[in-house]
Amino acid sequence: MRQFFLDIVTGQRSRQGLWVLPLLMALAIVAFLTVRTGHMLRPDNLLNLLAQAMPLIITAIGQTFVVLVGGLDLSVGALISFSTAILALGGPAWILIPAVFLLAGLVGLINGVAVARLNVHPIIATLAMQYIIVGVTLVLRPVAGGSVPRVVIESVGGTFLGLPMQVYWGVVVVLVAWKLLHGSRFGLHLFAIGGGVASGAEDAAHNVGVAVKRNVIFAYVASACFAAAAGIFLAGRIVSGDPTVGNGYEIYAITAVAVGGTQLSGGIGSLHGTIIGAMVLALLSNGMTLLNVSPFVQTAIQGGILLLVVAMQTRRKMGL
Amino acid sequence: MTGMLRSPVVQRLLKVPPSYVVFALLLAILWSARPNMVNFNVMGIFIRQVAPLGILVLGQLLVMRVRSIDLSGGGVILLVNYFIASGTFPGARLPFFIALAIVIGTLVGFFNGWMVAKRRVSAVIVTLAVSIILIGIVQFLAGGSPPGDVPAYFGEIYNTRLGSVPTPVLFWFGMAALMWLFLSRTIFGRFVTAVGENAEAAYFSGVPVERTVILSHTIAGLIAGIAALVQTASISVGSVRVGLDLPIVAVAATILGGVAFGRGDGGVWGPTFGVLSFALLFVVMTVFGLPEPGKQIAQGVIILLAAVLYGVRTAKAN
Amino acid sequence: PSAPSYAADAVAGSAIKAGLTARAADNPVSEPGKFKKPCGWVIGMSDFGVNANTWTVQVAHESQAAADREKCIKKFILLDANLDQNKQVSDIDDLIAQHVDAIIVQPVTPTSADAAMERAVAAGIPVVLHTGRVKTDAFTTEIQGGAEHFGKVMGDFIVKTLGGKGNIWVLRGYPGHPEDINRYNGLVEALKGSSIKIAAEEYGYWQYDKAKKVCETLYLSNPNVDAIWSSGADMTRACVDVFKQFGAKIPPITGEGNNGFFGLWIHEGFKSIAPEYGPDQGAAGVVAAVDLLEGKSLYKHYDYNPPGWDLDKAKKYYRDDLSANVWWPSQLSEEQLKKFYGKK
Amino acid sequence: MAGLIELSDISKSFGGSVALDRVSLELFPGSVHALMGENGAGKSTLMKILAGVHRPDGGAIFKNGREIAFANPREALEAGISTVFQELSLLPNLTIAENLFLGREPLGRFGSVDYRRMNADTKSALTDLGLDLAPDTLVSELSIAERQFVEIAHGIKADASVFILDEPTAALNAADVEILNRHIRRLRDAGKAIVYISHRMDEIFEICDAVTVLKDGRLVGTRPLSEVNPASLIAMMVGRELQDLFPERARTRGEVLLAVKDFRIGTATKPFSLSVHAGEIIGLAGLEGQGQQRLVRSLIGQFQPFGGNVAIKGKQLPLPVTPSSGVRRLRSLGVGYVPEDRKEEGLFLALPIAYNIAIELHAECNELSIARGYREVIADAMARLNIRASGASMIVNALSGGNQQKVLLGRYLAADVDILIVEEPTRGVDVGAKSEIYKLLRDFADRGGAVLVLSRDTVEMIGLCDRLYVVHDNTVVAEMPAATATEHGILDAALSA
Ligand SMILES: Nc1ncnc2c1ncn2[C@@H]1O[C@H](COP(=O)(O)OP(=O)(O)OP(=O)(O)O)[C@@H](O)[C@H]1O
Ligand SMILES: Nc1ncnc2c1ncn2[C@@H]1O[C@H](COP(=O)(O)OP(=O)(O)OP(=O)(O)O)[C@@H](O)[C@H]1O
Ligand SMILES: [Mg+2]
Ligand SMILES: [Mg+2]
């Protein structure tokens, strides 16, 4: 019994990574904020928190796919801005939304082909892609503005059947991601490929007939499509196309993934871990707001707590 | 034919990191467009622009060779810059600031290394968190006293030349040469290779794995402190924010130079040329007056193409 | 619409901050007493980014200091969006949820805060907007230093100095940033009709090191330039340093109201102009919010379009005993100036 | 009888070096075909070509008379060719069941993986192999022998007609080999064609029907097993008769170099003592997984002992040893530690042979000192171990499995140590090389060194060692001179404790 709990806490005998500690940390932050401010658990704050965290949650979930195969996707931030720019071009939603996913899918495909078939390091491939997308976005929309389809705005700010739309977004995104990651062959194969990369048995999955390259490409496509979804959500929230709105999301997404216990060397991690990781980051930010901490000390405190969370996530092997 | 392919010279050529190719290409473009700019005096100044990044990369390549990463360089640079520009230490002179930068860098590097090697936490996150804390410290201090000017002598030293070569460039190349000797000649260099290739096997070969990782990080931190001094000398003002892109660019330059996590094919000069490529890329695009979006796109396309070329070549060679 | 009868009593711009004027046309006024509340207010401010640069740091100080000066303010909540549009929406929503008495908004971009501001207005909270225009008119009053005006003041200076012809370099700020685009539009406006040509146009990200790289490269590529239009912040100093470093004559170059720049200007004596964009707009926002809560009526639009500063005015403001990163004009007390910016 | 698979005139070279030169091989249903040859002869390469991993440079593959070609391993699998690769290739982060079904997972409703069926099938496959393991155990939690079994289960689970087993028993002990043999016979009786690669002569004669011998990438010949005996087989492989596999035992012994006293490696295990003298080779025998490895790895801090003390050359080793510096600590006392898993713990696969050998010498030096080349030492080690490579700068990954093992041993023999602790000295090594390695270890002992050996191969233990300690249930239960020990005697001692 003791061993059972020890295993869960240390993330051993499982490939889900060290997600329990950040969960405890998140709960501790919630408890602290509830006691200190009283606002924390109020529905309006919870919804606000969820809305604020949603783009990061979605992006980070996408990032999880590529991290699991031992890669990284630095182009997601630019892709978010790009998606908002496309949506704000003006036009019917039924054309714009599929267009966003199509273009994002194409970007993911290029990233994936560069990494899997052309042997380019993921950091280089996706960083180069980031530059390219930033440039294209600046052409499309040199400054924030444009008109976002009503449907998109309502799908973010409105309510349906008495529940705020954010809740539906959360449910849909999580269901899709869960199905892909934990409920299909594709997900299992991503773990297999990543496990091979992390342990140096790169050929193992290939040798038993897993379509390694194709799956890695799909992982990048998935990451790009989730980023596009995050872009759609953000466009609805800021009601415009904005060439800078996605700035920095790639780093936050990678941070969320890692805080959630997913190992950046590949093969170990989970969807719930990523969600927890993103929530920890969102709570840090929300907590500062609730406690009305001076902006001059916020960064230091956030960094400190982040370090605390990370310091507890001791793993068996060294690595990224 | 196959015999020729196997000859060590050809094998080596096949493995030339993309950074050299990009550099040569850009130099040729610049030479054909503005022949008057391709001389020691002018190039010296362009190269000086990236000296802080170039120095930072020397640390980055070291930690990447032991399969780690250091994203805290930006924070170190910001903090050192703040201390110099804010007058926190009244009456302090250059030697004090040098010592301060080195102490800050070394301590941060040691902490990173200790967390990565002993506590086995994620290197990306721990160094990122450290960077955030350092930036946070600057913001906290700046809330009470925003930074001001950097003492004039920093700029004066920065502008000196030895012959026709700017001192910062010489300093950078000197450090690169030192790092190269250090990695290729000393036992420590062997340890770095061993740990990067297979930490477990390194352990069973009697390599002090944790110590190697800690030492690599500590040296990287120290180098970041030195980079901070050079960066501060290159600007005459203090600031409260630092781009998150600095460490990422350092990582990219390192990889373009043929050094990846655990692999060191490009040695020290590959990544150094990676930085030089970035410098030339900027110059060429500015000289051609590309508009900003075009610049971004061109930059991305060039980097991607170079990397694809290299990737395809190495895939064939294996 | 015809002006209501109480329009005459509306607070004049100069009562809020020196250099402010109420916009002449199409400028409704708020109903007196509409937002009046007894003392003990809670005022919230959504700042676009406190730690973006030293100017934004000073805006935060100026705002806080103005709030501290007002006895009736029980609590001043400063929320920092940290240049994140999404966070700003949450920040404003959070202030609404806390039922603050007034909200001051510095928008990250012209559109990102619109929806949240609409929610604030719908909740009956007075909204004061400053240092950043928005697309919506869901706010109670705005104090806007026009970025176009800022750029045009500099552009006019260049046109005048060069006598209407010559080659200039344009140093822009952050690509995609509204402030950058609008200042640039002001320049384009000023150049209309002249035969001044833009020989080079580069982004220096309002940062010293990036601008220095740009200027060095431009200089080495082709040093023939008649004047430089710089979008402000630390870029001017960087460019001046480049010319000094090459021992070249410093061409006419536009600056900004920064103590460090003033020092350089006075010392080097090159031709320049400093358009005014004071961090004390932060204080003005607080004053406007206080006016509303006291029941005064305000115009919807206040403009902050002062003329540029010449060397004489710069000399008057320049403080050798303060550090480079204090921005003028300021409403900080002498004591606070010394505390924050005193050279040790 | 028609051949099921025919490999005809297969050639393959890597870079410039020829691994296979016009080799032909025919496989028949219902027969077990042994493939033998020295390390680096080309056995694995030939099988990888059949498994779709490599493409041949020349020659053709026929199945039932029709020519086939594989672009990748999946196509080979689809054509009914299932392989247990020599280098363990399980994914540590997947469960046993996931590894077994990887690439052909059963799907349940809505396209999700049918874990229930997968786990049930796995359970029965494991039970078949006599393994009591939960199917949802992560492979990273398994011992090396267990992994080998999972690998075997993976290879023979498939609904295939051809089975390739490339040294499946390298990490197995005699009892486990017997289980495997039962399965091979079952497959054979079901009409499958089986290729069996092994360096253990007894296994070949136990189970195989025909044998093909390769030498230096060329076919030496194919014979029915009834026409050969061990000596003639070795002669075919090595090109000469092997005199004695094992060298003579020690005649004298010196003072105690390694003394373990009242050691306890579990909370509730009986304390034990053992000693190794200069000039001696000592073996830790017993059933698989009874704590032999745990015992030696306590000395380097991977496990923490619960009591007792250790003296090395008369000096006390302070216990417990910190895991991060255990190997270094022993090394500083003159002890070399050769780990079992050459791929994970032993070698730097992407680095040259020279680097792999010299690193141990470098590790003794101060970090800041200049690294020496050690050219002669390396050349000497390569010569002594007869490592088949184009030179010292060859990347270890390109060596055959057995040659890799020799590089690993070379590293520790080149180092100047007095005591060697060796786990599995001859894993995957051919007979010729085995006898070389035995000689080298004996030489080492004769020069005053002491050797402590762990091996799953009991015959090897009896032949090589001077004295044996029988380990059972995490303690030493018996001590016996190797000269008079028998497999039966060891088993008896272990089980009657
Ligand atoms: N060991 C090898 N040596 C040479 N080429 C190989 C090797 N392994 C794979 N390839 C080539 O690379 C291609 C892709 O390999 P892999 O099967 O891993 O990817 P995949 O995702 O399955 O590809 P696809 O989507 O085309 O099925 C193979 O079709 C084969 O042509
Ligand atoms: N990927 C590769 N690159 C270069 N050379 C290789 C490669 N794989 C095998 N070789 C070479 O081909 C030859 C045959 O190797 P192979 O692995 O087939 O030997 P083997 O008979 O299986 O030996 P062992 O009994 O040691 O496993 C060896 O000389 C080896 O060095
Ligand atoms: Mg395939
Ligand atoms: Mg083999």
PDB file of C-alpha atoms in Angstrom, chain A residues 39 42 44-45 48-49 51-56 138 141-146 157 233-234 236-247 249 252 285-286 288-290 292-296 298-299 302, chain C residues 50-51 56-58 60-61 75-80 82-99 108-116 119 135 174-179 181:
ATOM      1  CA  HIS A  39     -12.533  35.302  -3.865  1.00  0.00           C
ATOM      2  CA  ARG A  42     -16.276  32.250  -6.342  1.00  0.00           C
ATOM      3  CA  ASP A  44     -16.874  34.347 -11.435  1.00  0.00           C
ATOM      4  CA  ASN A  45     -13.248  33.976 -10.441  1.00  0.00           C
ATOM      5  CA  ASN A  48     -12.230  33.998 -15.238  1.00  0.00           C
ATOM      6  CA  LEU A  49      -9.401  31.663 -14.291  1.00  0.00           C
ATOM      7  CA  ALA A  51     -10.964  31.590 -19.542  1.00  0.00           C
ATOM      8  CA  GLN A  52      -7.515  32.977 -18.890  1.00  0.00           C
ATOM      9  CA  ALA A  53      -5.952  29.541 -18.747  1.00  0.00           C
ATOM     10  CA  MET A  54      -7.790  28.079 -21.733  1.00  0.00           C
ATOM     11  CA  PRO A  55      -5.492  29.241 -24.558  1.00  0.00           C
ATOM     12  CA  LEU A  56      -2.484  28.010 -22.624  1.00  0.00           C
ATOM     13  CA  LEU A 138       2.794  40.918 -40.133  1.00  0.00           C
ATOM     14  CA  ARG A 141      -2.237  42.132 -40.233  1.00  0.00           C
ATOM     15  CA  PRO A 142       0.408  44.739 -39.452  1.00  0.00           C
ATOM     16  CA  VAL A 143      -1.459  45.899 -36.369  1.00  0.00           C
ATOM     17  CA  ALA A 144      -4.228  44.515 -34.159  1.00  0.00           C
ATOM     18  CA  GLY A 145      -7.694  44.915 -35.596  1.00  0.00           C
ATOM     19  CA  GLY A 146     -10.003  43.415 -38.168  1.00  0.00           C
ATOM     20  CA  GLY A 157     -17.897  34.772 -24.407  1.00  0.00           C
ATOM     21  CA  PHE A 233     -10.299  31.046 -28.658  1.00  0.00           C
ATOM     22  CA  LEU A 234      -8.049  34.083 -28.227  1.00  0.00           C
ATOM     23  CA  GLY A 236     -12.920  35.459 -29.699  1.00  0.00           C
ATOM     24  CA  ARG A 237     -11.644  36.820 -26.442  1.00  0.00           C
ATOM     25  CA  ILE A 238      -9.818  39.869 -27.713  1.00  0.00           C
ATOM     26  CA  VAL A 239     -12.294  40.297 -30.569  1.00  0.00           C
ATOM     27  CA  SER A 240      -9.634  40.997 -33.162  1.00  0.00           C
ATOM     28  CA  GLY A 241      -6.738  39.690 -35.120  1.00  0.00           C
ATOM     29  CA  ASP A 242      -3.469  40.534 -33.427  1.00  0.00           C
ATOM     30  CA  PRO A 243       0.039  39.880 -34.738  1.00  0.00           C
ATOM     31  CA  THR A 244       1.558  39.797 -31.251  1.00  0.00           C
ATOM     32  CA  VAL A 245      -1.058  38.035 -29.177  1.00  0.00           C
ATOM     33  CA  GLY A 246       0.692  34.680 -29.309  1.00  0.00           C
ATOM     34  CA  ASN A 247       4.105  36.005 -28.317  1.00  0.00           C
ATOM     35  CA  TYR A 249       3.134  31.086 -25.802  1.00  0.00           C
ATOM     36  CA  TYR A 252       4.716  28.998 -21.545  1.00  0.00           C
ATOM     37  CA  SER A 285      -0.939  34.573 -12.262  1.00  0.00           C
ATOM     38  CA  ASN A 286      -4.478  34.620 -10.897  1.00  0.00           C
ATOM     39  CA  MET A 288      -1.049  37.489  -7.821  1.00  0.00           C
ATOM     40  CA  THR A 289      -4.131  39.324  -9.042  1.00  0.00           C
ATOM     41  CA  LEU A 290      -6.297  38.148  -6.172  1.00  0.00           C
ATOM     42  CA  ASN A 292      -3.019  42.307  -5.334  1.00  0.00           C
ATOM     43  CA  VAL A 293       0.714  41.763  -5.241  1.00  0.00           C
ATOM     44  CA  SER A 294       2.802  44.658  -6.541  1.00  0.00           C
ATOM     45  CA  PRO A 295       3.806  44.094 -10.168  1.00  0.00           C
ATOM     46  CA  PHE A 296       7.377  44.759  -9.140  1.00  0.00           C
ATOM     47  CA  GLN A 298       5.191  39.327  -9.015  1.00  0.00           C
ATOM     48  CA  THR A 299       7.778  37.945 -11.369  1.00  0.00           C
ATOM     49  CA  GLN A 302       6.183  33.400  -9.638  1.00  0.00           C
TER      50      GLN A 302
ATOM     51  CA  VAL C  50       4.584  47.695 -15.792  1.00  0.00           C
ATOM     52  CA  ASN C  51       7.940  46.178 -16.507  1.00  0.00           C
ATOM     53  CA  THR C  56       6.226  52.076 -18.058  1.00  0.00           C
ATOM     54  CA  VAL C  57       7.871  51.687 -14.663  1.00  0.00           C
ATOM     55  CA  GLN C  58       7.538  55.406 -14.150  1.00  0.00           C
ATOM     56  CA  ALA C  60       3.182  52.906 -12.520  1.00  0.00           C
ATOM     57  CA  HIS C  61       4.961  55.102  -9.987  1.00  0.00           C
ATOM     58  CA  LYS C  75      -7.391  51.163  -2.127  1.00  0.00           C
ATOM     59  CA  PHE C  76      -5.619  51.396  -5.456  1.00  0.00           C
ATOM     60  CA  ILE C  77      -5.324  48.086  -7.258  1.00  0.00           C
ATOM     61  CA  LEU C  78      -2.717  48.013 -10.007  1.00  0.00           C
ATOM     62  CA  LEU C  79      -2.977  44.893 -12.168  1.00  0.00           C
ATOM     63  CA  ASP C  80      -0.183  44.206 -14.585  1.00  0.00           C
ATOM     64  CA  ASN C  82       2.592  42.091 -18.637  1.00  0.00           C
ATOM     65  CA  LEU C  83       1.952  42.813 -22.334  1.00  0.00           C
ATOM     66  CA  ASP C  84      -0.415  39.839 -22.521  1.00  0.00           C
ATOM     67  CA  GLN C  85      -3.712  40.741 -24.201  1.00  0.00           C
ATOM     68  CA  ASN C  86      -5.428  37.718 -22.771  1.00  0.00           C
ATOM     69  CA  LYS C  87      -4.356  38.526 -19.238  1.00  0.00           C
ATOM     70  CA  GLN C  88      -5.628  42.061 -19.596  1.00  0.00           C
ATOM     71  CA  VAL C  89      -9.106  40.765 -20.370  1.00  0.00           C
ATOM     72  CA  SER C  90      -8.956  38.657 -17.215  1.00  0.00           C
ATOM     73  CA  ASP C  91      -7.607  41.548 -15.191  1.00  0.00           C
ATOM     74  CA  ILE C  92     -10.484  43.804 -16.171  1.00  0.00           C
ATOM     75  CA  ASP C  93     -12.992  41.024 -15.567  1.00  0.00           C
ATOM     76  CA  ASP C  94     -11.439  40.515 -12.175  1.00  0.00           C
ATOM     77  CA  LEU C  95     -11.778  44.204 -11.320  1.00  0.00           C
ATOM     78  CA  ILE C  96     -15.415  44.069 -12.385  1.00  0.00           C
ATOM     79  CA  ALA C  97     -15.949  41.034 -10.178  1.00  0.00           C
ATOM     80  CA  GLN C  98     -14.385  42.870  -7.253  1.00  0.00           C
ATOM     81  CA  HIS C  99     -16.893  45.692  -7.799  1.00  0.00           C
ATOM     82  CA  VAL C 108      -2.308  46.442 -24.705  1.00  0.00           C
ATOM     83  CA  THR C 109      -3.634  46.795 -28.239  1.00  0.00           C
ATOM     84  CA  PRO C 110      -6.460  48.884 -29.800  1.00  0.00           C
ATOM     85  CA  THR C 111      -8.885  45.970 -29.682  1.00  0.00           C
ATOM     86  CA  SER C 112      -7.821  43.480 -27.053  1.00  0.00           C
ATOM     87  CA  ALA C 113      -9.522  45.166 -24.096  1.00  0.00           C
ATOM     88  CA  ASP C 114     -12.670  46.232 -25.924  1.00  0.00           C
ATOM     89  CA  ALA C 115     -14.946  43.399 -24.908  1.00  0.00           C
ATOM     90  CA  ALA C 116     -13.890  43.583 -21.268  1.00  0.00           C
ATOM     91  CA  ARG C 119     -18.577  44.547 -19.711  1.00  0.00           C
ATOM     92  CA  LYS C 135     -11.869  50.694 -31.290  1.00  0.00           C
ATOM     93  CA  TYR C 174       8.221  47.039 -32.191  1.00  0.00           C
ATOM     94  CA  PRO C 175       6.731  45.489 -35.326  1.00  0.00           C
ATOM     95  CA  GLY C 176       2.978  45.097 -34.997  1.00  0.00           C
ATOM     96  CA  HIS C 177       2.747  47.440 -32.026  1.00  0.00           C
ATOM     97  CA  PRO C 178       0.004  50.061 -32.475  1.00  0.00           C
ATOM     98  CA  GLU C 179       2.113  52.824 -30.955  1.00  0.00           C
ATOM     99  CA  ILE C 181       2.366  52.200 -36.485  1.00  0.00           C
TER     100      ILE C 181
END
